[in-house]
Every structure is written in structure tokens, then in C-alpha cells.
PDB file of C-alpha atoms in Angstrom:
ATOM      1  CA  UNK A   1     -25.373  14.758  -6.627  1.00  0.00           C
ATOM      2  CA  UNK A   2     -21.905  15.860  -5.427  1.00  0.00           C
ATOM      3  CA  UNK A   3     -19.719  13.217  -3.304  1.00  0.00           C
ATOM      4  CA  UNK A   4     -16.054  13.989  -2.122  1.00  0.00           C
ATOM      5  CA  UNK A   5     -13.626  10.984  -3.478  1.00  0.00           C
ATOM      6  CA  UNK A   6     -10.354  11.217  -1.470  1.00  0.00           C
ATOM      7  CA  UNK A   7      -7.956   9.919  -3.422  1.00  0.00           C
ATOM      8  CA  UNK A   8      -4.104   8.144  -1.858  1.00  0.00           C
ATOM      9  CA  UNK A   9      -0.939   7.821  -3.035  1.00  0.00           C
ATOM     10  CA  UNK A  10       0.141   7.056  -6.762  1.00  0.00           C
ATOM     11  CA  UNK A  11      -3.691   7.443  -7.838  1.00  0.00           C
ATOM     12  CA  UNK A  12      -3.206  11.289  -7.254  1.00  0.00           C
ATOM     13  CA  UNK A  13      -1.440  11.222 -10.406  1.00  0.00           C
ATOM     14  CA  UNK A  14      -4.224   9.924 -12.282  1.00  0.00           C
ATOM     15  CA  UNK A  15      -6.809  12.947 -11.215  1.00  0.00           C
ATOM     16  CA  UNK A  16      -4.496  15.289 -11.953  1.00  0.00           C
ATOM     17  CA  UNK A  17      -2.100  15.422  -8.866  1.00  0.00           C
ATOM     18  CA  UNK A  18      -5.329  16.078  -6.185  1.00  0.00           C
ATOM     19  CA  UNK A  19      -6.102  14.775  -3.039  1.00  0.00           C
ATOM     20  CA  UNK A  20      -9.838  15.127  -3.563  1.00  0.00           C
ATOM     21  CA  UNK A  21     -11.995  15.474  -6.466  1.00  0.00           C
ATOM     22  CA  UNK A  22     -15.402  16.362  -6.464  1.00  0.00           C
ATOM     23  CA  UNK A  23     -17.872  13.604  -8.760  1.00  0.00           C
ATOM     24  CA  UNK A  24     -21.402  13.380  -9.260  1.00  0.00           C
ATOM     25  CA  UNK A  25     -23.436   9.722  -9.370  1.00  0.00           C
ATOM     26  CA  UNK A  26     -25.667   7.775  -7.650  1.00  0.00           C
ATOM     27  CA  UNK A  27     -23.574   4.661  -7.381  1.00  0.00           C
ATOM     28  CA  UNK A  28     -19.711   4.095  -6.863  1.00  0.00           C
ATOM     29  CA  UNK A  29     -19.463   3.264 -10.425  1.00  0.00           C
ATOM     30  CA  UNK A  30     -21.495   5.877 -11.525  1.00  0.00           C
ATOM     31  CA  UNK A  31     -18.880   8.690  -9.346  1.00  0.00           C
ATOM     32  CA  UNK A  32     -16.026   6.677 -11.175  1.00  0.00           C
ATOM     33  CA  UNK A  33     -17.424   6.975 -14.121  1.00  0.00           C
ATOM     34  CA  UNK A  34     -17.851  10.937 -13.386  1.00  0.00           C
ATOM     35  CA  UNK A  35     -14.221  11.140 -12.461  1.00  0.00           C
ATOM     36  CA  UNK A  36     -13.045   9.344 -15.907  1.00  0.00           C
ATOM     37  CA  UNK A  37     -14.710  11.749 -17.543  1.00  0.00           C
ATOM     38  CA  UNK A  38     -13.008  14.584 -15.837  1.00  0.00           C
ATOM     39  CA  UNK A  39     -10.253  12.617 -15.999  1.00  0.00           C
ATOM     40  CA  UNK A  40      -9.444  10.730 -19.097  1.00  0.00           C
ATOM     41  CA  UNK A  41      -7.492   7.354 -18.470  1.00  0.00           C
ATOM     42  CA  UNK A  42      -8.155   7.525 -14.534  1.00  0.00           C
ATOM     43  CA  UNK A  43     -10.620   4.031 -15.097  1.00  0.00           C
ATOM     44  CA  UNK A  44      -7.602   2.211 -15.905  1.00  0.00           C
ATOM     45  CA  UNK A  45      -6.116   2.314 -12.881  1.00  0.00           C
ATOM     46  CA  UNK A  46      -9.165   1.127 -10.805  1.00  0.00           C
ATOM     47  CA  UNK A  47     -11.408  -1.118 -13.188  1.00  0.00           C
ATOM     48  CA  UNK A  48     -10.187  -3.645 -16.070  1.00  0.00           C
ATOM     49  CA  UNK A  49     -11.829  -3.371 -19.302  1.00  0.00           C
ATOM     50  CA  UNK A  50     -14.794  -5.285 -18.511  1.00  0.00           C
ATOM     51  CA  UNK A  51     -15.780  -2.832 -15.774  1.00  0.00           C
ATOM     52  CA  UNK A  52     -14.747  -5.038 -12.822  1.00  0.00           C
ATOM     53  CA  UNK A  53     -12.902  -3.297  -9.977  1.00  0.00           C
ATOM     54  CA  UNK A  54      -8.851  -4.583 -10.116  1.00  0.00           C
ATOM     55  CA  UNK A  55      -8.416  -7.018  -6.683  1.00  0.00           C
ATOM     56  CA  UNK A  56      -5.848  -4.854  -5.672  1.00  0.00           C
ATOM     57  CA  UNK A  57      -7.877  -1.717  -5.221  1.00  0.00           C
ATOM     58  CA  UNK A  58      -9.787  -0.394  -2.189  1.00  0.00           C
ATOM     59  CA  UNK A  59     -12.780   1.937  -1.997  1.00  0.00           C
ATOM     60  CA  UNK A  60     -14.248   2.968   1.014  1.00  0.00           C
ATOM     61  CA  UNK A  61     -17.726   4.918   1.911  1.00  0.00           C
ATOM     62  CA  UNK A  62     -17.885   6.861   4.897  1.00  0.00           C
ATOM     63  CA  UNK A  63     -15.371   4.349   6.561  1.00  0.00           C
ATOM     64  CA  UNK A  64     -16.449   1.102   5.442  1.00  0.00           C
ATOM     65  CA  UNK A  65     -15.123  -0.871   2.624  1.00  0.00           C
ATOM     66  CA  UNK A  66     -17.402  -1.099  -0.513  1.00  0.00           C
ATOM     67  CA  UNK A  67     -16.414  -4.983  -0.498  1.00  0.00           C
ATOM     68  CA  UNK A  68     -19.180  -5.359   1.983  1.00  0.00           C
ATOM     69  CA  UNK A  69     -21.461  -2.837   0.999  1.00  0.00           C
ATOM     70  CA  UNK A  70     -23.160  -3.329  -2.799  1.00  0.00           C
ATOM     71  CA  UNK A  71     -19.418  -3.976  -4.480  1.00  0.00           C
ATOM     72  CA  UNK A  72     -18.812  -1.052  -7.482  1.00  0.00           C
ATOM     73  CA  UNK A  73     -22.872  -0.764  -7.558  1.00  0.00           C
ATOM     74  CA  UNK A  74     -23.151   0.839  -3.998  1.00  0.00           C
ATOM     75  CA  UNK A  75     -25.897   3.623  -4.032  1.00  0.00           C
ATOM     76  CA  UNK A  76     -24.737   6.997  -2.858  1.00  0.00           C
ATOM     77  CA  UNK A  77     -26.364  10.260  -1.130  1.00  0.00           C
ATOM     78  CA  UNK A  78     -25.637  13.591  -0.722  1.00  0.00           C
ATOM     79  CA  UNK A  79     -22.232  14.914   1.026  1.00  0.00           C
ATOM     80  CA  UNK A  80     -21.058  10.909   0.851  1.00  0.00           C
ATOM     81  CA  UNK A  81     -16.905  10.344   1.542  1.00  0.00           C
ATOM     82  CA  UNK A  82     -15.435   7.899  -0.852  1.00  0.00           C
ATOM     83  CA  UNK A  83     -11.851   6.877  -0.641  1.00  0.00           C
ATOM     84  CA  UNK A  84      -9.613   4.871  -2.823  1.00  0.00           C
ATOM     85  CA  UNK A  85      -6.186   2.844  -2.152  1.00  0.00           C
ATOM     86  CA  UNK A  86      -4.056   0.554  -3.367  1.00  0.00           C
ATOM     87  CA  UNK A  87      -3.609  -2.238  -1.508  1.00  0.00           C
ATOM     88  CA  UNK A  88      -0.942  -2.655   0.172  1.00  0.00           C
ATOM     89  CA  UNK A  89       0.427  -6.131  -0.835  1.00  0.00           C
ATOM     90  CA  UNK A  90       3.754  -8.861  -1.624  1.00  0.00           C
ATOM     91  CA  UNK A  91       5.049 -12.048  -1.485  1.00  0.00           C
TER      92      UNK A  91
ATOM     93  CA  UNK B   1      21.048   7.586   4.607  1.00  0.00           C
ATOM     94  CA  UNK B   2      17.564   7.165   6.710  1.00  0.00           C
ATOM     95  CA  UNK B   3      17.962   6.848   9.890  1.00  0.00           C
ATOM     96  CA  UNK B   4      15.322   4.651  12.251  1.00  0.00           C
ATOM     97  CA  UNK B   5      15.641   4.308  15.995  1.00  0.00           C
ATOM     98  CA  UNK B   6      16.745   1.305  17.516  1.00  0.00           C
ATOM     99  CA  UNK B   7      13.757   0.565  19.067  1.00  0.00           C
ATOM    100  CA  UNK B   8      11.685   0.569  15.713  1.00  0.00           C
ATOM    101  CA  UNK B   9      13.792  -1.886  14.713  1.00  0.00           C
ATOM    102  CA  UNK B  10      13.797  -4.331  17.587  1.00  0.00           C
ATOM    103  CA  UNK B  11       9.875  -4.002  17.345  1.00  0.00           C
ATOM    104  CA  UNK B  12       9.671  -4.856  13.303  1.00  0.00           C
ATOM    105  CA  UNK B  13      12.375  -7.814  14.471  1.00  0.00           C
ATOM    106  CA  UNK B  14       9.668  -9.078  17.349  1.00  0.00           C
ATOM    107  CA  UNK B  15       6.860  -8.367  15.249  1.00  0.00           C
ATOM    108  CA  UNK B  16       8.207 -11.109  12.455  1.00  0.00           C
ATOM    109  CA  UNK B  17       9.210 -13.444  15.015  1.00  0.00           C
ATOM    110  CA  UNK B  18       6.027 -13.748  16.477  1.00  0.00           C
ATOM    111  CA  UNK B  19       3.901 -14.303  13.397  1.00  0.00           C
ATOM    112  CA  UNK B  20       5.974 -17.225  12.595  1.00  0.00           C
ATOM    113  CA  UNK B  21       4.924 -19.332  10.240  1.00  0.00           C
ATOM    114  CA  UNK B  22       3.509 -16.157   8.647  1.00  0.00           C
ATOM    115  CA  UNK B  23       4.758 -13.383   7.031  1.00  0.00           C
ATOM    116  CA  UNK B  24       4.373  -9.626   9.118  1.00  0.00           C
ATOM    117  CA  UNK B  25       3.362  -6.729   7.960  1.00  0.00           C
ATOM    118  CA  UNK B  26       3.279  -2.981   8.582  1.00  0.00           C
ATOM    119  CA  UNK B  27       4.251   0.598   8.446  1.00  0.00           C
ATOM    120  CA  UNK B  28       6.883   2.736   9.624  1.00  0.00           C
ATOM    121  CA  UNK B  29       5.538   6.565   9.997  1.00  0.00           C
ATOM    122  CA  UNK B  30       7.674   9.454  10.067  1.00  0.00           C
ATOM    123  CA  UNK B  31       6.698  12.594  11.383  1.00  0.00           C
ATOM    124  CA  UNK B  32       9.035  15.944   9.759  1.00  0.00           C
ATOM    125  CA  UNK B  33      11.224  13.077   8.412  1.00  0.00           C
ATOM    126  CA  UNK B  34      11.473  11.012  11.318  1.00  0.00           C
ATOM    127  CA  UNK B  35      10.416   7.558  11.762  1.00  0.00           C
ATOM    128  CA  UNK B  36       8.521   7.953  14.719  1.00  0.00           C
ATOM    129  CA  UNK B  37       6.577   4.474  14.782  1.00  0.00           C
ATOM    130  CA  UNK B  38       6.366   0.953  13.945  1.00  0.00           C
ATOM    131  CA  UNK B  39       2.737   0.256  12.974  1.00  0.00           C
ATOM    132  CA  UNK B  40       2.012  -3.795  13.098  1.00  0.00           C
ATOM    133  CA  UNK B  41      -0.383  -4.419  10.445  1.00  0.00           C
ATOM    134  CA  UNK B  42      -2.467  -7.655   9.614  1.00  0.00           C
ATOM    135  CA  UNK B  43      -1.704 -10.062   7.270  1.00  0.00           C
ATOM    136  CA  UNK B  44      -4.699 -11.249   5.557  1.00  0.00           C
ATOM    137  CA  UNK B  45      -3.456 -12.814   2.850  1.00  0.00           C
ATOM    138  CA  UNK B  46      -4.848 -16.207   3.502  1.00  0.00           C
ATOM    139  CA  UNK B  47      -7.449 -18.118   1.950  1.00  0.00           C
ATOM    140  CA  UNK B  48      -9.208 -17.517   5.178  1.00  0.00           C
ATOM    141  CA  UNK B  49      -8.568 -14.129   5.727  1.00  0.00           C
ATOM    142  CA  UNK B  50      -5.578 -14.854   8.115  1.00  0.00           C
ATOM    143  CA  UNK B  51      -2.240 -14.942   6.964  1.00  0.00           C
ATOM    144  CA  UNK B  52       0.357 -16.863   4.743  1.00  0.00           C
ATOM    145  CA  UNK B  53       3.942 -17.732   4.683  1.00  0.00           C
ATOM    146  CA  UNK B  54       4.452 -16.816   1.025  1.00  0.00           C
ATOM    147  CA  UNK B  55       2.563 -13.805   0.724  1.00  0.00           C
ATOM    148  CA  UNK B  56       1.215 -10.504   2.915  1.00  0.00           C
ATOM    149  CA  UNK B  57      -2.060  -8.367   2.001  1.00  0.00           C
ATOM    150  CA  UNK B  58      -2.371  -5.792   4.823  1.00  0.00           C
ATOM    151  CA  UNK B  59      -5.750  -5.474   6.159  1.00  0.00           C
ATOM    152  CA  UNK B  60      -7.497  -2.747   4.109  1.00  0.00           C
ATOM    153  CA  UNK B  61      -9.634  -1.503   6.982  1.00  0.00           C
ATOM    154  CA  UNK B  62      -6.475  -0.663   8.983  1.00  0.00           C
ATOM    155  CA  UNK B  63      -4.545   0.755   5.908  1.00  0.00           C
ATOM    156  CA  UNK B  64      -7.555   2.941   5.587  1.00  0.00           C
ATOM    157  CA  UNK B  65      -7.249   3.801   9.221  1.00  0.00           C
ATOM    158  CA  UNK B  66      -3.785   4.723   9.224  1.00  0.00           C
ATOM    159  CA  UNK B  67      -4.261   6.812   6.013  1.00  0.00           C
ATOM    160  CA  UNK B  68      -6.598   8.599   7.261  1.00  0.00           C
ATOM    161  CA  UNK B  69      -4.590   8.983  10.942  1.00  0.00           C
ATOM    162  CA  UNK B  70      -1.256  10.266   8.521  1.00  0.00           C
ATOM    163  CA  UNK B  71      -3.847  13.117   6.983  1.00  0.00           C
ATOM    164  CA  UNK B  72      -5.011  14.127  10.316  1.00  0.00           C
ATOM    165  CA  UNK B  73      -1.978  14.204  12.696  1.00  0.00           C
ATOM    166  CA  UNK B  74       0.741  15.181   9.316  1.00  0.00           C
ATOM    167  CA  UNK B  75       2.690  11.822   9.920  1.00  0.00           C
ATOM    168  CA  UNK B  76       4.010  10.310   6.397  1.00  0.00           C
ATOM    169  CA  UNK B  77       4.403   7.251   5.582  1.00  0.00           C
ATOM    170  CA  UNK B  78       8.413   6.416   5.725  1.00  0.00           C
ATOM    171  CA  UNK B  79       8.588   2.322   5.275  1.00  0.00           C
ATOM    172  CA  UNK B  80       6.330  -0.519   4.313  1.00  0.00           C
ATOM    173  CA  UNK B  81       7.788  -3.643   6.293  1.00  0.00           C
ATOM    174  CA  UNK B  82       7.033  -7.227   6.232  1.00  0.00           C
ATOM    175  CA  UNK B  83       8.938 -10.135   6.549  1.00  0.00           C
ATOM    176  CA  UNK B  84      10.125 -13.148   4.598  1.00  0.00           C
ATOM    177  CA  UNK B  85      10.320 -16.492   6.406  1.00  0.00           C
ATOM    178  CA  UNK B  86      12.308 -18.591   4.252  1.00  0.00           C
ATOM    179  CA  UNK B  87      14.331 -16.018   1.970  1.00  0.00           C
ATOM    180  CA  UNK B  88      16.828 -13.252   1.841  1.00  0.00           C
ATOM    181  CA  UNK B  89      15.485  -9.590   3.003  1.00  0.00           C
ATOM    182  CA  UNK B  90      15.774  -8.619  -0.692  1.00  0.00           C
ATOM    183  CA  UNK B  91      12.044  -7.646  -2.552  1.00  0.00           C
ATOM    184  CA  UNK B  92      10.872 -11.028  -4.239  1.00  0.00           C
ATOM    185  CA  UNK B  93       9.050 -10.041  -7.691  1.00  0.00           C
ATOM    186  CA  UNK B  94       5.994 -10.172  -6.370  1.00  0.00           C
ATOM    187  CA  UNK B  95       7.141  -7.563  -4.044  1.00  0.00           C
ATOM    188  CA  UNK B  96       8.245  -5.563  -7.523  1.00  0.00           C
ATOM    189  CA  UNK B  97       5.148  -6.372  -8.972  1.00  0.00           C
ATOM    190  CA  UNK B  98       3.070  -4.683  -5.895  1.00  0.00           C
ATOM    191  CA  UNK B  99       5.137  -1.939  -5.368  1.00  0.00           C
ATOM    192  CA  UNK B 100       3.615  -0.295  -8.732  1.00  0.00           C
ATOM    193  CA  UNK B 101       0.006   0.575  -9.358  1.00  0.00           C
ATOM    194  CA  UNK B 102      -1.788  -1.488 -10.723  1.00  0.00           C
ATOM    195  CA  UNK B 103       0.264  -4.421  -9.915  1.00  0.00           C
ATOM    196  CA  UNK B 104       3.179  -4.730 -12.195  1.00  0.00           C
ATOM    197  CA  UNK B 105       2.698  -1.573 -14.371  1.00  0.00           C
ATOM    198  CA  UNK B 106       6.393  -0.927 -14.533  1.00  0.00           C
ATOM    199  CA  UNK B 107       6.566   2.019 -16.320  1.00  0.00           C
ATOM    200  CA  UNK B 108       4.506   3.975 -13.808  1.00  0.00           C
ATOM    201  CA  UNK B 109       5.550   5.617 -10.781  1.00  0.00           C
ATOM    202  CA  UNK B 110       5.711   3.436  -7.682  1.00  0.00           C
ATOM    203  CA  UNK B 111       2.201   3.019  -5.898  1.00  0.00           C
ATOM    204  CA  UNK B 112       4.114   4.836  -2.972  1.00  0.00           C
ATOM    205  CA  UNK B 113       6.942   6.862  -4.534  1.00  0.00           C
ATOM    206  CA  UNK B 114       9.831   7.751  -1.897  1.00  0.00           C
ATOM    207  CA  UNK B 115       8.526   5.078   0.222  1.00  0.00           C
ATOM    208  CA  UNK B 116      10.921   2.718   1.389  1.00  0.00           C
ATOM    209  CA  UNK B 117      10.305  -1.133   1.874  1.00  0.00           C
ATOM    210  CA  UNK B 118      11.801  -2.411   4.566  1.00  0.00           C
ATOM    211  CA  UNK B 119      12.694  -6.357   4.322  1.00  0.00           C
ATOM    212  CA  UNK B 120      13.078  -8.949   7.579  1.00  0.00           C
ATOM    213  CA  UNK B 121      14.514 -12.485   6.605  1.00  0.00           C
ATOM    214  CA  UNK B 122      13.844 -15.124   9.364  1.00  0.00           C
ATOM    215  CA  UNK B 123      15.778 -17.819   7.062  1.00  0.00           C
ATOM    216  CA  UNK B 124      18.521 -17.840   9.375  1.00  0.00           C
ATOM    217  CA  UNK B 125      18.006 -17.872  12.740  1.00  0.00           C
ATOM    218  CA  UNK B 126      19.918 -15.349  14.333  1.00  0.00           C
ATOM    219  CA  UNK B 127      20.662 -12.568  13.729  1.00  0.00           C
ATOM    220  CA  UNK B 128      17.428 -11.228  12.209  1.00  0.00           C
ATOM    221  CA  UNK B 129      18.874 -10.008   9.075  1.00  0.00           C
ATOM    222  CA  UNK B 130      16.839  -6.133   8.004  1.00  0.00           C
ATOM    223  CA  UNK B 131      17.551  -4.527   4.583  1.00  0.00           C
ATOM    224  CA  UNK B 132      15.813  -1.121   3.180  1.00  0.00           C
ATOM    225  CA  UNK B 133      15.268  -0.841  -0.539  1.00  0.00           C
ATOM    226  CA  UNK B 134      13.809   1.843  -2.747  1.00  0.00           C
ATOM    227  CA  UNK B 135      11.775   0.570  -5.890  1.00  0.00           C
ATOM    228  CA  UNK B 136      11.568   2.596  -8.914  1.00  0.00           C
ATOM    229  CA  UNK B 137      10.191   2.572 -12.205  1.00  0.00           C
ATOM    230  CA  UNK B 138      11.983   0.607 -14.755  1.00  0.00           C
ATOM    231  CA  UNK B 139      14.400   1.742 -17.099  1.00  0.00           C
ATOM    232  CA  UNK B 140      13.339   1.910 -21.077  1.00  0.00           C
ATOM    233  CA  UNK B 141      14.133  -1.321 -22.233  1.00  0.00           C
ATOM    234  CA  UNK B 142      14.876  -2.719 -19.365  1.00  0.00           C
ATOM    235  CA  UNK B 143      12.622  -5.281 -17.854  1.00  0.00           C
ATOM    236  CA  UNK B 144      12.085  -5.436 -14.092  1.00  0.00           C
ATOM    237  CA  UNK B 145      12.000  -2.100 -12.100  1.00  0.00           C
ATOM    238  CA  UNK B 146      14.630  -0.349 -10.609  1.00  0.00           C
ATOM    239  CA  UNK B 147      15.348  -1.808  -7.132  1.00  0.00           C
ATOM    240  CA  UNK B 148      18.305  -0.022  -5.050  1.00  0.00           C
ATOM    241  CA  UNK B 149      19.436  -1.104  -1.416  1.00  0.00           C
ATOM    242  CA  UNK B 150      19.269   2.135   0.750  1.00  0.00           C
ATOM    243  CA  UNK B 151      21.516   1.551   3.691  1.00  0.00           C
ATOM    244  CA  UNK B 152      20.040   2.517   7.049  1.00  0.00           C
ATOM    245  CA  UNK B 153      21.634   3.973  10.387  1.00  0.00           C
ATOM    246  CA  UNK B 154      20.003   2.449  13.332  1.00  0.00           C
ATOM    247  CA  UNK B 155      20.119   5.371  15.692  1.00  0.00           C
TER     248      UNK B 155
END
């Protein structure tokens, strides 16, 4: 099940320079997952090793943050937008 | 040298007044290389989602918003801006820290290369004191980032 994952700023370089890839899953974790596999190493830069999404990352479905949603295990359909950001964040 | 209009300026200088205690935050966008708007932000750094002297976290529905705005209309993102209330306009390292992706990664590229970050100190009253600086990946063996001042002409 295809889902577009629009992908900002200095994550671009992790999925190979795009804007957008193209994953298949059934769950936000699952598409990540998809995308890692397409693109070694690109996990590292959203989820720590235990499979937790970093604090200072944010994914969006179809214009709402995932935060509020089901967290990494959101469920996904068909022709879903996911986005990812880095937060935007200092002291 | 970047140049930003006067008025942009005056606005990122209200906008940290006015969220006294707090720390501001926002964007400057640029549209074919020039900075166009001031974008005010919210800080949501707080333990209760509201803001913090010590520390900004810019609301991530609005960030979303505004990247999404920058695909559609072709408007870039020039300068992140916030302010500091009791120190110099220079980054703090936790500023160096979140300018890379994930936090700290020095040896990465910035989280948004060729963006500037624009500093307000409020620790002395008046005049509002506003610095630009560029921060770039670290140099081997070296071991905090690169941070450069870029000097600005207020046009």
C-alpha cells in the first residue's frame, strides 16, 4: 500500500537528496521501516535504537501531527500524506 | 552581506519585547532571495505547552504550516529568529546543538543548511541588540561546530 512521505530540510539527505519518496506499510513505522530499507541508515535520523521516535522529530498525516494520532503505530490507507521535520528548537 | 528590511527588523525587535519573560520565536522568509516576512512563531517550550525563558520549541503544527506555505507559494526559508532574555545575541550551545539533525550530530550538515539564525538579546535594555550567524558543521578534530557572525544591512 503506497503512501507519499514528504520529506524537509537536512532529512533530504538521508533519502537520497528527494523531496518525496514513495513507501509501502500499514503503519507509520511500518512506511519508515519501508524507507530504511530503500534507504540504508535513514532510521537513524528519526528513531533511536530501541525503535522510539527522537523528541526532536515531527511526522505528520494528512496535516495532523502523529503525536496525537496512534504515536509511530498510526495505521495508514491508501494515497495517505506523511511528512517529516525537524523541530525547530534552542535555548 | 544579507540584507533585511527595516521593518522586519523592528517587527522581530517588538515580537521579543512582547513575549517578555519568554523567549520569541520565528521565521524570516525570503522570496528570490529576499526576506520578504517576519513570521512570529509559538514558543512551546514549556512544561505546559507555553513558553520558557531559557529555551524555544516552535510549535510543530505551525512549522508544518509554513513548510508547507514555502512549497506552495516558492518562498524559502532565509532566518530562524528567537530571542534571548538574559544573554548576548550570540547562539548558546543548545542553539549549536539544535541547529544539526539529530540534535548535536556535529559532523552532519546543519538541519537547515544556508539558513541563517538570527539572535535578539533583551539583556540590556535599549537598544535591542540583533546579530545573524551561520552554523556549520564542525571541523575534524575540532569540537563544537562552526559558528560565523554574518553581518547584516538593514535596508
Amino acid at each position: 500500500m503506497p503512501v507519499q512521505v514528504h520529506v524537509t530540510s537536512v532529512i533530504r539527505n538521508a533519502v537520497g537528496g528527494n523531496r518525496e519518496v514513495s513507501a509501502d506499510g500499514e503503519s507509520v513505522r511500518a512506511v519508515l521501516e519501508n524507507i530504511e530499507v530503500q534507504y540504508p541508515g535513514f532510521r537513524a535520523t528519526v528513531m533511536d535504537e530501541a525503535g522510539e521516535l527522537h523528541r526532536f522529530v515531527n511526522i505528520y498525516l494528512n496535516d495532523e501531527d502523529i503525536r496525537y494520532l496512534g504515536g509511530a503505530e498510526t495505521a495508514l490507507k491508501d494515497g495517505d500524506q506523511v511528512s517529516i521535520l525537524p523541530a525547530l528548537a534552542g535555548g | 552581506m544579507p540584507r533585511i528590511p527595516r521593518a522586519l527588523v523592528d517587527e522581530m525587535l517588538a515580537h521579543a519585547r512582547e513575549d517578555m519573560p519568554n523567549e520569541a520565536c520565528g521565521v524570516v522568509h525570503a522570496k528570490d532571495g529576499e526576506a520578504i516576512a517576519v513570521i512570529r512563531v509559538p514558543n512551546v517550550s514549556g512544561d505546559d505547552g507555553k513558553g520558557s525563558p531559557y529555551r524555544y520549541l516552535m510549535d510543530p503544527k505551525t512549522q508544518y504550516e509554513l513548510e508547507v506555505r514555502r512549497d506552495d507559494s516558492g518562498e524559502s526559508l532565509f532566518a530562524i529568529y528567537h530571542s534571548h532574555v538574559a544573554s548576548e545575541a550570540r547562539p548558546s550551545p543548545t542553539d549549536e546543538r539544535q541547529a544539526f539533525f539529530p540534535p548535536g550530530e556535529f559532523d552532519r550538515m546543519p538541519a537547515y543548511p544556508g539558513t541563517l539564525y538570527i539572535l535578539v538579546s533583551l539583556r540590556d535594555a535599549a537598544p535591542l541588540d540583533i546579530r545573524a550567524w551561520r552554523v556549520e558543521q564542525r571541523l575534524p578534530g575540532a569540537e563544537r561546530p562552526v559558528v560565523t557572525e554574518e553581518p547584516i544591512e538593514i535596508v
